[in-house]
C-alpha cells in the first residue's frame, strides 16, 4: 500500500527498480525503498546532466511538458535556492546517472541548509569529477608506443586512463605498472655524494641511523652517479627528483644539471643526509620526456599543451583519459544539515608545495554542523578527499569507499567535535604526497569516533590521531576519552617505502618533545581497542603496530590483535598514563616487542615516563627479537609490567636468557624490578596459528592468569563496506 502510494508519486522509479546492479559495486547501492521513504516528506529536486535543463524547475525526474530536471549541479543549487519552500524543511536533490564535471568549487552555505545530494536510486551511481576528459579516440600515434593528444587546460600530476593512475615518466621504471602503484615505490636510484660533507654529516653516514648538523646546502641538490641523470635531456627542468628521508619523501624541482650535480629550484624541507640508512640515499626521477619509455607512463608538455602517454595496446579504443584539474568540488561552509549520499567522486587536483597542508580537499567542510557523507565512492583523488576544519561538528562519514588517494582520505582539524567515521573502506592512500601520509588523520577536541573501518595499502601509517595541541590530564572524566579508535582492521601498510610509523599512529605536537616537554598538557586521551593490525613493512625501521610518539599521554591500548609486523607491537615513546592491556601479539620481527621512552623524544634528555603493560600475550617467533632495545630507556619510573604470558616458539632457547629489558634474563628482570611476578613463560595456545586466529584455547595458561580471550575474526573479515 505504502509502496504503491510512493509509486504514484514517482512513477518512473518503479520501472527502474528491476534493473540489475553490478555485484562488485562498492559501496553497494543503499536500499532504494528506504531512500524514497526517507525522502517522502522532503522537497524533492532532480538533476540530469544528459536530459536536463537549468531553466526548468527541477521538480520532476524526467523531461515532460516543458518541465524537467536541472542539468548542472551548480544550476540545480541555484534553482533550489529560488524555489525551495523553506530552509528548515529538508530538500533532496536526486542526481541522475551521468558524468558531472565540476570546473570550480560549488559552495553550499546557509541558503542550502538541510540539503541532501543523493544518487538517484536505481540508476548507476552518478560521477562527480574534477577532470578534463580527453576521449581516448582523440589520441594519435606519436611513435611506435607513444600516443599524443592536445589538452585544453593545464597539466596535472594526477592523470588517469580509465580508472588507472598513469605514472609520470620515471627513472627507474616501475617493475610493472598496475594503475594502482604508489609513486614512492621502487626501484630507486642512489645519491652518490652530498654537496657539503662535514665530520658530523657525510655520505658515509657515520652512525647509520641519523646524523646531525647536515649543512643546509644539502637541501638544494646532490651529486649523482654518472649516467643516472642524462645531460642530453632536452628539458631537465620539467622534471622532479623524489628524495627519500626517514618518515617523509619530498620532491625537488630540477633547476639545472651541470657536471654531476643536480640543483633544485627551491630548497627541500630537510637536508639530504640526515637519515643515511632509513633514506637509503634513494631517489626517483619523474617527468622527463626522454624517460617516457614504458607502459603506464605519461609526459605532459605544459608549454605546447600536449599530453604524451604509453597506454596498454588497444586501451585508447575503449578508455578515456582524465586530467585532474579542479581542486575542490564542494565547500560546505557555515551551514547545517548537508548530506552527500550515494555519489561517486573522482579526479580532484592538488596544488604545488602543499607539503603537510591537508588542503585542498575534494570535499571541504568549513564550520559545518550536522553533515553526513554516506555510501559515496571516492577514487583517483589528487590530494585529500575530505577535510573538516574550523570547528566542524556532528559530522558522520559512514559506508564510503576510498581508492587511490593522493594524500589523506579523511583529515580533520583540531577544533572538530562529535565526529563519526564508521565502516569505510580505504585502499591506497599517500599515493602521491609522502609527508607522513595515512588514510585517516583525525584531530579534534571532543568525541572523535573511528570504528569498523578497513584500511590498507599506504606507504606510511594506516591512521593518524592527533599531531595537535593536546590536553590536560583532567580534560575528560575518568573512563572517557577524546578519541575512540575501535574495531578497525589496518593491514598492508608501509609497503617498504617509508619508516617510523604505526598502523595506528598517535602524536601530540612538538611542544611535547625536547627537554622542556612537560606531559601535564600532553594528554591525547585516546582509547585504541579491538583493532586488528597486521602485515606492515618499513624500508629500514619502525613499521609498528600502535605507536604513541613523543611524550603523548593518556593512551589506552587494549584487546587488539597485533601480528606480522615489521616493528614493535606497541610503542610509547615517552609520556604518562599509557596502558597496553590484554593485547594478543604474534611477534615475527627481529626488533623489539615494546618500545619505551628514549632520549630522542627529549632531544638528548630523557623525559619522565609511566606506562603499564599488563595481561598481554607475547608470542615470539623470531629468535633475534627482544622485549626492548638499547635506545629505549627509563631512569625515573620503571614500567609496570605484569600478568603477561611470554612464549618463544623456536628450539633455540638462548633468547630467554636476555630477552627482557636491558638484556636481563627472566629471573634478573623479575628480581631487580619486581615486574612480571605474576607473568608466565608458556605456550598461550592461540586457537590456530596458521589461520591467524588469536583467540585463546580453553586450556590456555593465559586464561588461568586472568587474560581474556579476544575474538576479532569479524573485525578482520567484516570491517569496511566492501
Ligand atoms: C648547485 O648548488 C651548489 C651547492 O649549493 C652550488 O655550489 C652550485 O653553484 C649550484 N650550481 C648551479 C648550476 O646552480
Ligand atoms: C576559518 O575561518 C576563518 C573565518 O572565520 C577564515 O579566515 C579561515 O581561513 C578559516 N580557516 C581555514 C583553514 O580556511
Ligand atoms: C640462538 O639464537 C641466538 C640469537 O638469539 C643466536 O645468536 C645463536 O647463534 C643461536 N644459537 C643456535 C645454536 O642457533
XYZ file of C-alpha atoms and ligand atoms in Angstrom:
764
model
C 0.000 0.000 0.000
C 2.664 2.388 1.129
C 4.850 1.388 -1.781
C 2.017 1.978 -4.227
C 1.420 5.454 -2.943
C 5.077 6.090 -3.483
C 4.948 4.718 -6.996
C 2.161 7.071 -7.868
C 4.283 9.928 -6.767
C 7.380 8.880 -8.576
C 6.143 6.613 -11.275
C 9.334 6.450 -13.165
C 11.314 4.857 -10.411
C 9.151 1.804 -10.389
C 10.320 0.953 -13.867
C 13.886 1.111 -12.803
C 13.558 -0.904 -9.696
C 14.143 -4.149 -11.522
C 17.370 -3.098 -13.157
C 20.289 -5.180 -12.030
C 23.293 -3.588 -10.430
C 26.831 -4.795 -10.540
C 27.580 -7.046 -7.603
C 31.075 -5.667 -7.351
C 29.847 -2.139 -6.812
C 31.239 -0.797 -3.575
C 29.693 0.607 -1.564
C 26.557 -1.242 -2.647
C 23.618 0.986 -3.528
C 21.500 1.551 -0.449
C 18.031 0.179 -0.237
C 16.014 2.172 -2.760
C 12.753 1.885 -0.861
C 14.478 3.199 2.179
C 15.786 6.217 0.368
C 12.400 7.050 -1.060
C 10.603 6.501 2.156
C 13.164 8.643 3.924
C 12.701 11.450 1.441
C 8.944 11.196 1.281
C 8.372 14.365 3.235
C 11.153 16.326 1.579
C 11.176 18.986 -1.058
C 12.454 16.944 -3.996
C 14.512 18.072 -6.935
C 16.285 16.333 -9.764
C 19.355 16.983 -11.852
C 20.177 15.090 -15.011
C 23.264 16.074 -16.936
C 22.119 14.266 -20.035
C 18.475 15.285 -20.318
C 18.121 18.263 -18.013
C 17.920 22.000 -18.438
C 18.881 24.599 -15.867
C 15.901 26.715 -16.851
C 13.485 24.040 -15.713
C 12.195 23.878 -12.163
C 13.884 20.570 -11.374
C 10.767 19.155 -9.771
C 10.400 16.062 -11.919
C 12.926 13.417 -12.685
C 12.480 13.298 -16.463
C 11.535 15.881 -19.097
C 7.811 16.179 -19.761
C 5.520 19.006 -20.834
C 8.231 21.631 -20.965
C 9.483 20.886 -17.470
C 12.067 18.514 -16.083
C 15.279 18.133 -14.128
C 18.105 20.617 -13.860
C 21.183 19.986 -15.960
C 24.189 21.046 -13.894
C 24.921 20.776 -10.204
C 25.517 24.487 -9.786
C 22.389 25.225 -11.793
C 20.459 22.897 -9.526
C 21.790 24.539 -6.351
C 20.773 27.985 -7.674
C 17.371 26.735 -8.762
C 16.689 25.086 -5.426
C 17.624 28.255 -3.558
C 14.953 30.066 -5.512
C 12.154 27.575 -5.277
C 12.507 25.641 -2.044
C 9.648 26.151 0.319
C 11.785 26.620 3.436
C 15.382 26.051 4.560
C 14.019 24.442 7.682
C 12.481 21.604 5.735
C 14.880 19.155 4.187
C 15.317 19.282 0.406
C 16.707 16.391 -1.587
C 18.438 16.799 -4.890
C 18.433 13.482 -6.713
C 21.382 13.248 -9.066
C 20.682 11.095 -12.096
C 23.450 8.975 -13.528
C 25.973 10.595 -15.823
C 29.248 12.444 -15.640
C 29.107 15.770 -13.861
C 32.301 17.690 -14.490
C 32.770 20.369 -11.886
C 35.178 23.066 -13.007
C 35.054 25.289 -9.962
C 34.091 24.702 -6.342
C 30.390 24.674 -5.567
C 29.842 26.450 -2.263
C 26.982 25.279 -0.076
C 26.166 27.842 2.583
C 23.352 28.906 4.890
C 20.969 29.153 1.919
C 21.420 25.425 1.401
C 20.648 24.254 4.921
C 19.291 20.729 5.161
C 20.028 19.886 1.559
C 20.807 16.301 0.607
C 22.534 15.409 -2.629
C 21.589 11.834 -3.386
C 22.497 9.487 -6.216
C 19.202 8.622 -7.877
C 18.121 5.191 -6.711
C 18.079 2.558 -9.394
C 20.385 4.414 -11.765
C 24.081 3.879 -11.987
C 25.834 5.925 -9.314
C 26.496 9.381 -10.813
C 30.091 10.524 -11.234
C 31.167 13.935 -9.964
C 34.564 14.649 -11.443
C 37.106 17.434 -11.307
C 38.784 16.333 -14.512
C 39.169 17.489 -18.040
C 38.272 14.466 -20.077
C 40.033 13.642 -23.293
C 38.400 10.929 -25.288
C 40.749 8.043 -25.985
C 39.889 8.474 -29.624
C 41.486 11.917 -29.657
C 44.940 10.436 -29.169
C 47.140 9.964 -32.187
C 50.192 7.803 -32.560
C 53.393 9.769 -31.937
C 55.750 6.878 -32.448
C 55.522 3.161 -32.047
C 54.322 3.171 -28.434
C 53.634 6.766 -27.589
C 50.296 8.482 -28.248
C 49.677 12.186 -28.078
C 46.679 14.494 -27.698
C 46.386 18.214 -27.162
C 44.948 19.474 -23.901
C 42.792 22.491 -23.138
C 43.694 23.202 -19.578
C 46.788 22.726 -17.502
C 48.878 19.667 -16.915
C 48.399 17.756 -13.696
C 50.278 15.317 -11.545
C 47.148 13.202 -11.432
C 46.150 11.777 -14.787
C 44.120 8.616 -15.274
C 43.477 6.229 -18.087
C 40.022 4.916 -17.315
C 40.285 4.038 -13.643
C 44.053 3.590 -13.670
C 46.531 6.177 -12.480
C 49.186 6.943 -15.045
C 52.730 7.445 -13.790
C 54.814 10.453 -14.704
C 57.628 9.199 -16.956
C 60.100 7.985 -14.380
C 63.535 6.557 -13.919
C 63.975 3.850 -12.829
C 60.780 2.434 -14.276
C 58.322 0.574 -12.112
C 58.808 -3.150 -12.481
C 55.270 -3.462 -13.724
C 52.573 -0.826 -13.932
C 49.225 -1.768 -12.432
C 47.458 1.577 -12.315
C 47.334 1.370 -8.511
C 51.026 1.976 -7.907
C 52.485 4.183 -5.209
C 54.688 6.928 -6.606
C 57.112 6.125 -3.775
C 57.505 2.558 -4.902
C 60.948 1.276 -6.004
C 63.176 0.555 -7.765
C 65.295 3.543 -6.840
C 68.471 5.356 -7.817
C 71.099 6.145 -5.162
C 72.638 9.530 -4.413
C 76.378 9.413 -4.977
C 77.635 12.336 -2.925
C 76.337 15.197 -0.870
C 77.148 18.744 -1.899
C 78.509 19.551 1.551
C 80.238 16.979 3.705
C 81.360 17.554 7.250
C 82.642 15.379 10.021
C 79.148 15.112 11.513
C 77.283 14.636 8.269
C 78.672 12.863 5.264
C 77.836 10.336 2.591
C 79.367 7.515 4.580
C 76.689 8.190 7.112
C 78.529 7.995 10.384
C 76.123 6.432 12.810
C 73.968 4.914 10.127
C 70.583 5.766 11.518
C 70.796 9.510 11.899
C 73.397 12.220 11.552
C 73.022 15.748 12.773
C 74.413 19.002 11.535
C 73.906 18.456 7.864
C 74.736 21.666 6.008
C 71.633 23.484 4.703
C 73.193 23.452 1.251
C 72.249 19.798 1.101
C 68.659 20.907 0.669
C 69.494 22.237 -2.770
C 70.623 19.195 -4.692
C 73.233 16.456 -4.791
C 75.850 14.752 -6.878
C 74.646 11.791 -8.903
C 76.320 8.754 -10.348
C 77.470 9.267 -13.891
C 74.715 8.301 -16.302
C 71.858 8.340 -13.799
C 70.838 11.808 -14.879
C 71.357 12.367 -18.546
C 72.927 15.516 -19.943
C 71.159 15.035 -23.222
C 67.731 15.524 -21.695
C 66.271 18.392 -23.669
C 64.330 19.932 -20.777
C 65.517 18.620 -17.440
C 63.604 21.436 -15.704
C 60.288 19.702 -16.456
C 61.418 17.053 -14.007
C 61.243 16.420 -10.275
C 63.507 14.430 -8.062
C 61.648 12.488 -5.407
C 64.061 12.330 -2.461
C 63.516 9.982 0.483
C 64.182 10.865 4.115
C 63.175 8.672 7.057
C 59.432 9.321 7.532
C 58.876 11.576 4.555
C 59.802 11.750 0.917
C 59.630 15.039 -0.946
C 60.094 16.430 -4.418
C 62.693 18.891 -5.612
C 62.138 20.622 -8.950
C 65.152 20.383 -11.182
C 66.754 23.755 -11.838
C 69.897 22.615 -13.588
C 72.068 19.641 -14.320
C 75.728 20.682 -14.506
C 78.525 18.156 -14.437
C 77.389 15.535 -11.961
C 75.337 18.000 -9.938
C 71.612 18.344 -9.949
C 70.329 21.558 -8.340
C 66.765 22.285 -7.260
C 64.794 25.486 -7.878
C 63.881 25.750 -4.201
C 65.212 24.021 -1.110
C 63.846 20.799 0.246
C 62.295 20.837 3.690
C 65.033 18.596 5.105
C 68.635 18.304 4.013
C 69.796 15.210 2.227
C 71.901 13.069 4.537
C 70.033 13.368 7.833
C 68.996 9.732 7.875
C 71.519 7.642 5.972
C 70.117 4.159 6.422
C 66.399 4.945 6.649
C 66.632 7.043 3.492
C 68.892 4.531 1.813
C 70.038 7.576 -0.220
C 67.131 6.771 -2.510
C 65.684 8.968 -5.197
C 63.462 8.707 -8.266
C 63.455 10.967 -11.313
C 59.987 11.944 -12.513
C 58.540 13.628 -15.546
C 61.304 13.750 -18.136
C 60.288 13.355 -21.763
C 63.194 11.084 -22.648
C 62.186 8.719 -19.841
C 58.786 8.112 -21.404
C 59.601 4.546 -22.254
C 57.203 2.092 -20.707
C 53.508 1.266 -20.467
C 51.559 3.349 -17.991
C 53.797 6.421 -18.203
C 52.939 9.932 -19.343
C 54.623 13.217 -20.016
C 52.625 16.428 -20.109
C 54.116 19.320 -22.051
C 52.758 22.434 -20.383
C 54.144 24.819 -22.996
C 52.906 23.057 -26.099
C 49.753 21.775 -24.369
C 50.399 18.186 -25.344
C 49.896 15.027 -23.373
C 52.010 12.018 -24.323
C 51.150 8.605 -22.950
C 52.091 4.997 -23.413
C 48.851 3.085 -22.970
C 48.498 -0.665 -22.963
C 47.807 -1.682 -26.531
C 44.249 -1.024 -27.679
C 43.321 0.681 -24.383
C 42.543 4.024 -26.032
C 39.851 2.395 -28.119
C 37.628 1.990 -25.095
C 39.133 4.140 -22.339
C 39.204 7.896 -21.879
C 41.882 9.965 -20.216
C 41.077 12.184 -17.242
C 43.301 15.087 -16.263
C 42.521 16.146 -12.704
C 42.108 19.863 -12.607
C 39.554 21.112 -10.079
C 40.994 21.082 -6.585
C 37.785 21.273 -4.605
C 34.381 20.162 -5.853
C 32.310 21.291 -2.877
C 32.872 23.640 0.023
C 30.288 23.300 2.751
C 30.553 26.341 4.971
C 28.693 27.941 7.828
C 25.735 25.726 7.307
C 23.887 22.821 8.772
C 22.414 19.560 7.632
C 24.207 18.956 4.329
C 24.277 15.333 3.167
C 26.085 13.588 0.343
C 24.603 10.174 -0.328
C 25.427 7.569 -2.878
C 27.598 9.664 -5.189
C 30.875 8.871 -6.856
C 33.660 11.469 -6.600
C 36.840 11.403 -8.657
C 39.701 13.411 -10.073
C 40.443 16.283 -7.757
C 43.745 18.069 -8.216
C 46.360 19.195 -5.714
C 48.422 22.329 -5.514
C 52.185 22.833 -5.761
C 54.157 22.756 -2.500
C 51.339 21.724 -0.191
C 53.627 19.556 1.970
C 51.741 18.847 5.227
C 48.742 21.024 4.401
C 45.599 18.892 4.127
C 44.075 21.381 1.702
C 42.968 21.333 -0.997
C 40.400 18.605 -0.413
C 37.819 17.328 -2.830
C 35.103 17.976 -0.222
C 35.791 20.716 2.314
C 33.709 21.389 5.384
C 34.395 24.808 6.843
C 32.486 25.348 10.061
C 29.829 22.866 9.111
C 27.361 21.423 11.547
C 25.377 18.181 11.240
C 26.659 16.845 7.951
C 26.900 13.367 6.581
C 28.679 11.557 3.818
C 27.147 8.193 3.278
C 27.660 5.425 0.726
C 29.835 7.522 -1.561
C 32.802 6.260 -3.570
C 35.940 8.385 -3.702
C 38.773 7.446 -6.006
C 41.618 8.870 -8.038
C 41.907 11.830 -5.720
C 44.866 14.213 -6.129
C 45.317 15.254 -2.513
C 42.834 14.972 0.382
C 39.356 13.551 -0.207
C 37.508 15.032 2.773
C 38.758 17.780 5.095
C 36.840 19.226 8.028
C 38.085 22.437 9.557
C 37.148 25.486 11.584
C 35.300 23.564 14.283
C 33.070 21.410 12.180
C 30.726 19.445 14.403
C 28.393 16.475 14.305
C 29.721 15.018 11.082
C 29.160 11.402 10.093
C 31.245 9.705 7.401
C 29.963 6.182 7.004
C 29.871 3.372 4.496
C 32.080 5.030 1.887
C 34.965 3.673 -0.162
C 38.243 5.485 -0.815
C 40.618 4.222 -3.500
C 43.838 5.677 -4.805
C 44.056 8.838 -2.736
C 46.975 11.226 -3.365
C 47.498 12.112 0.283
C 44.949 11.518 3.071
C 41.414 10.258 2.570
C 39.851 11.898 5.622
C 41.527 14.687 7.564
C 40.063 16.848 10.307
C 41.393 19.852 12.160
C 41.775 20.177 15.894
C 38.538 22.056 16.563
C 36.448 19.110 15.362
C 33.787 17.754 17.730
C 31.418 14.799 17.550
C 32.775 13.064 14.521
C 31.928 9.532 13.491
C 33.989 7.729 10.857
C 32.466 4.329 10.539
C 32.585 1.324 8.285
C 34.510 2.851 5.412
C 36.946 1.016 3.170
C 40.274 2.623 2.328
C 42.696 1.194 -0.178
C 45.647 3.228 -1.377
C 46.458 6.473 0.434
C 49.665 8.545 0.230
C 49.888 7.517 -3.379
C 51.481 10.841 -4.315
C 52.277 13.048 -1.286
C 54.579 11.447 1.288
C 54.587 13.916 4.169
C 53.695 11.248 6.714
C 50.600 10.161 4.815
C 47.812 7.937 6.104
C 44.261 7.084 5.168
C 42.688 8.828 8.132
C 44.148 11.709 10.103
C 41.849 12.872 12.850
C 42.459 15.836 15.056
C 39.755 17.002 17.384
C 38.647 18.061 20.815
C 35.589 16.028 21.645
C 34.193 12.590 20.913
C 36.008 11.560 17.770
C 34.955 8.013 16.929
C 36.724 5.942 14.298
C 35.339 2.439 14.122
C 34.876 -0.611 11.933
C 36.938 0.748 9.074
C 39.205 -1.265 6.803
C 42.457 0.456 5.920
C 45.120 -0.866 3.617
C 47.870 -0.011 1.209
C 49.686 3.108 2.361
C 53.427 3.890 2.295
C 53.304 5.103 5.907
C 50.709 4.966 8.707
C 47.277 3.402 8.452
C 45.706 6.125 10.511
C 46.987 9.083 12.458
C 45.460 10.520 15.587
C 46.487 13.922 16.911
C 49.556 15.871 15.872
C 47.741 18.738 17.519
C 47.530 20.724 20.719
C 46.872 18.144 23.419
C 45.039 18.340 26.735
C 45.457 18.290 30.465
C 45.039 15.081 32.358
C 41.623 16.046 33.741
C 40.260 17.289 30.401
C 37.886 14.326 30.312
C 36.387 12.315 33.110
C 37.912 9.032 34.187
C 36.962 6.345 31.661
C 36.112 8.871 28.962
C 38.252 9.795 26.004
C 38.521 12.309 23.208
C 39.360 9.657 20.599
C 37.728 6.249 20.352
C 39.542 4.077 17.828
C 37.792 0.745 17.806
C 37.285 -2.381 15.713
C 39.278 -1.222 12.731
C 41.280 -3.537 10.507
C 44.574 -1.989 9.418
C 46.711 -4.064 7.091
C 49.424 -3.947 4.435
C 50.807 -0.573 5.398
C 54.292 0.845 4.955
C 54.903 -1.222 1.847
C 58.667 -0.990 2.411
C 58.659 2.690 1.410
C 58.925 4.969 4.487
C 59.957 4.489 8.127
C 58.838 5.194 11.670
C 55.060 4.880 11.807
C 52.295 2.756 13.192
C 49.180 1.107 11.867
C 47.632 3.481 14.374
C 49.969 6.382 14.999
C 49.209 8.816 17.821
C 51.112 12.006 18.408
C 50.956 15.315 20.257
C 52.502 18.497 18.884
C 56.184 19.322 19.091
C 55.694 21.078 22.425
C 55.622 17.546 23.810
C 59.197 16.879 22.802
C 62.518 18.320 23.762
C 63.963 18.860 27.209
C 61.171 21.268 28.268
C 58.384 18.905 27.324
C 56.022 18.508 30.164
C 53.413 15.879 29.985
C 50.935 17.917 32.040
C 49.424 19.061 28.749
C 50.428 16.153 26.507
C 47.351 14.040 27.151
C 45.629 12.954 23.965
C 43.001 10.813 25.731
C 42.641 8.010 23.230
C 41.280 4.522 23.551
C 42.536 2.096 20.926
C 40.686 -1.177 21.327
C 39.573 -4.272 19.421
C 41.561 -3.435 16.303
C 43.379 -5.934 14.101
C 46.682 -4.528 12.906
C 48.886 -6.655 10.735
C 51.243 -7.085 7.797
C 53.333 -3.947 7.898
C 56.649 -3.243 6.298
C 59.153 -0.403 6.606
C 62.004 0.460 4.295
C 64.503 0.277 7.152
C 62.840 0.525 10.567
C 59.706 1.069 12.539
C 56.538 -0.301 10.914
C 54.981 -0.566 14.366
C 51.529 -1.706 15.365
C 50.308 1.033 17.703
C 52.701 3.904 18.119
C 52.468 6.777 20.600
C 55.092 9.283 19.528
C 56.975 11.851 21.635
C 55.518 12.335 25.114
C 51.932 11.645 24.087
C 49.975 10.606 27.174
C 46.742 9.008 28.330
C 46.549 6.276 25.733
C 44.746 3.058 26.485
C 45.621 0.290 24.070
C 43.623 -2.802 24.800
C 42.398 -6.068 23.364
C 43.914 -5.655 19.930
C 45.385 -8.341 17.694
C 48.861 -7.264 16.632
C 50.694 -9.627 14.333
C 53.054 -9.993 11.406
C 54.509 -6.561 11.980
C 57.846 -5.208 10.815
C 58.418 -3.385 14.078
C 57.240 -3.282 17.686
C 53.715 -4.265 18.643
C 53.289 -1.211 20.861
C 55.483 1.862 21.322
C 55.024 4.516 23.964
C 57.987 6.644 23.111
C 57.590 8.603 26.339
C 54.546 10.069 28.071
C 52.398 9.328 31.090
C 49.375 7.222 31.872
C 49.851 4.980 28.872
C 48.417 1.487 29.100
C 48.741 -1.614 26.950
C 46.321 -4.211 28.265
C 45.201 -7.634 27.168
C 46.566 -7.421 23.637
C 47.278 -10.550 21.585
C 50.671 -10.274 19.970
C 52.326 -12.547 17.466
C 55.794 -11.111 17.007
C 57.783 -12.077 13.924
C 60.253 -9.211 13.652
C 63.848 -9.197 14.825
C 63.365 -5.899 16.663
C 61.680 -5.164 19.953
C 58.187 -6.025 21.099
C 57.590 -2.957 23.252
C 59.070 0.484 22.657
C 59.565 2.795 25.617
C 60.964 6.239 26.249
C 64.165 7.341 24.613
C 66.315 10.450 24.541
C 65.083 11.085 21.006
C 61.772 12.429 22.315
C 63.584 14.738 24.725
C 66.134 15.715 22.097
C 69.005 14.419 24.176
C 67.289 14.478 27.564
C 65.375 11.572 28.981
C 61.802 12.531 29.880
C 59.799 11.040 32.697
C 57.526 8.247 31.656
C 54.991 5.979 33.218
C 53.483 3.096 31.360
C 51.649 -0.068 32.166
C 51.988 -3.242 30.136
C 49.729 -5.870 31.622
C 47.850 -9.014 30.688
C 49.317 -9.144 27.221
C 50.172 -12.314 25.356
C 53.542 -12.085 23.630
C 54.177 -14.966 21.289
C 57.649 -14.514 19.817
C 58.638 -16.405 16.720
C 61.834 -14.544 15.851
C 64.926 -15.671 17.714
C 66.544 -12.239 17.438
C 63.614 -10.350 18.926
C 63.937 -8.761 22.346
C 61.438 -7.111 24.615
C 63.340 -3.880 24.388
C 66.248 -2.256 22.604
C 69.150 -0.186 23.911
C 67.829 3.199 22.815
C 64.750 2.709 24.976
C 65.333 3.870 28.497
C 63.903 4.739 31.823
C 65.703 6.130 34.770
C 62.910 7.531 36.891
C 60.000 5.185 36.750
C 60.177 1.555 35.862
C 57.234 0.491 33.689
C 54.559 -1.587 35.334
C 54.816 -4.891 33.545
C 52.834 -7.798 34.875
C 50.307 -10.536 34.313
C 51.690 -11.274 30.843
C 52.320 -14.537 29.058
C 55.537 -14.829 27.088
C 56.385 -17.589 24.706
C 59.308 -18.324 22.415
C 58.324 -20.703 19.717
C 61.656 -21.939 18.394
C 64.101 -24.569 19.548
C 66.967 -22.173 20.285
C 66.466 -21.309 23.943
C 69.198 -18.682 24.251
C 66.698 -15.854 23.827
C 65.080 -16.351 27.167
C 68.373 -15.538 28.872
C 68.475 -11.982 27.618
C 65.039 -11.235 26.197
C 63.828 -8.954 28.969
C 64.515 -5.216 29.171
C 68.134 -4.182 29.398
C 69.048 -7.696 28.252
C 68.080 -9.237 31.518
C 67.142 -12.820 31.968
C 63.686 -13.657 33.196
C 64.834 -14.052 36.771
C 67.026 -10.982 36.815
C 64.264 -8.880 35.348
C 61.783 -10.043 37.914
C 64.032 -9.767 40.921
C 65.562 -6.411 40.033
C 62.328 -4.622 39.094
C 59.571 -6.647 40.765
C 57.902 -6.685 37.387
C 56.225 -9.687 35.814
C 55.948 -11.514 39.133
C 52.570 -12.892 38.072
C 53.566 -13.455 34.482
C 54.497 -16.798 33.000
C 56.546 -18.153 30.161
C 54.435 -20.775 28.491
C 52.630 -21.503 25.274
C 49.473 -19.335 25.369
C 47.752 -21.732 22.964
C 46.397 -19.439 20.349
C 43.448 -21.093 18.649
C 45.062 -21.539 15.270
C 48.404 -20.011 14.402
C 48.343 -20.870 10.724
C 44.844 -19.451 10.430
C 45.919 -16.313 12.328
C 43.241 -16.893 14.889
C 44.480 -15.450 18.144
C 41.670 -16.462 20.415
C 42.915 -18.396 23.438
C 42.099 -22.061 23.815
C 40.162 -23.048 26.901
C 43.203 -24.709 28.401
C 45.435 -21.685 27.826
C 47.592 -20.688 30.738
C 46.795 -17.090 29.814
C 43.161 -17.592 30.728
C 44.267 -19.072 34.021
C 46.097 -15.896 34.983
C 43.185 -13.672 34.087
C 43.844 -12.730 30.483
C 40.701 -12.596 28.391
C 40.428 -14.292 25.051
C 39.591 -11.720 22.381
C 37.702 -12.704 19.252
C 38.409 -10.258 16.454
C 37.746 -12.523 13.487
C 34.792 -10.414 12.427
C 36.702 -7.184 12.838
C 39.207 -8.554 10.377
C 36.763 -10.028 7.910
C 33.822 -7.647 8.079
C 35.273 -4.212 8.645
C 34.758 -1.624 5.939
C 31.947 -1.503 3.411
C 33.327 -3.544 0.510
C 74.329 23.962 -7.248
O 74.392 24.039 -5.822
C 75.695 24.014 -5.312
C 75.622 23.906 -3.815
O 74.702 24.826 -3.257
C 76.434 25.264 -5.775
O 77.747 25.212 -5.311
C 76.423 25.293 -7.297
O 76.972 26.508 -7.738
C 74.996 25.171 -7.829
N 75.059 25.029 -9.265
C 74.252 25.707 -10.063
C 74.461 25.449 -11.518
O 73.365 26.460 -9.651
C 38.430 29.550 9.258
O 37.507 30.601 9.221
C 38.078 31.884 9.142
C 36.991 32.891 9.184
O 36.110 32.606 10.254
C 38.890 32.013 7.883
O 39.524 33.269 7.847
C 39.905 30.930 7.820
O 40.552 30.958 6.586
C 39.248 29.601 8.003
N 40.226 28.581 8.088
C 40.563 27.884 7.063
C 41.547 26.809 7.305
O 40.063 28.088 5.977
C 70.393 -18.861 19.092
O 69.893 -17.541 18.864
C 70.850 -16.513 19.084
C 70.115 -15.191 18.900
O 69.233 -15.045 19.950
C 71.980 -16.683 18.107
O 72.934 -15.661 18.304
C 72.602 -18.045 18.282
O 73.600 -18.257 17.321
C 71.545 -19.141 18.150
N 72.133 -20.439 18.504
C 71.962 -21.516 17.749
C 72.561 -22.752 18.262
O 71.337 -21.457 16.681
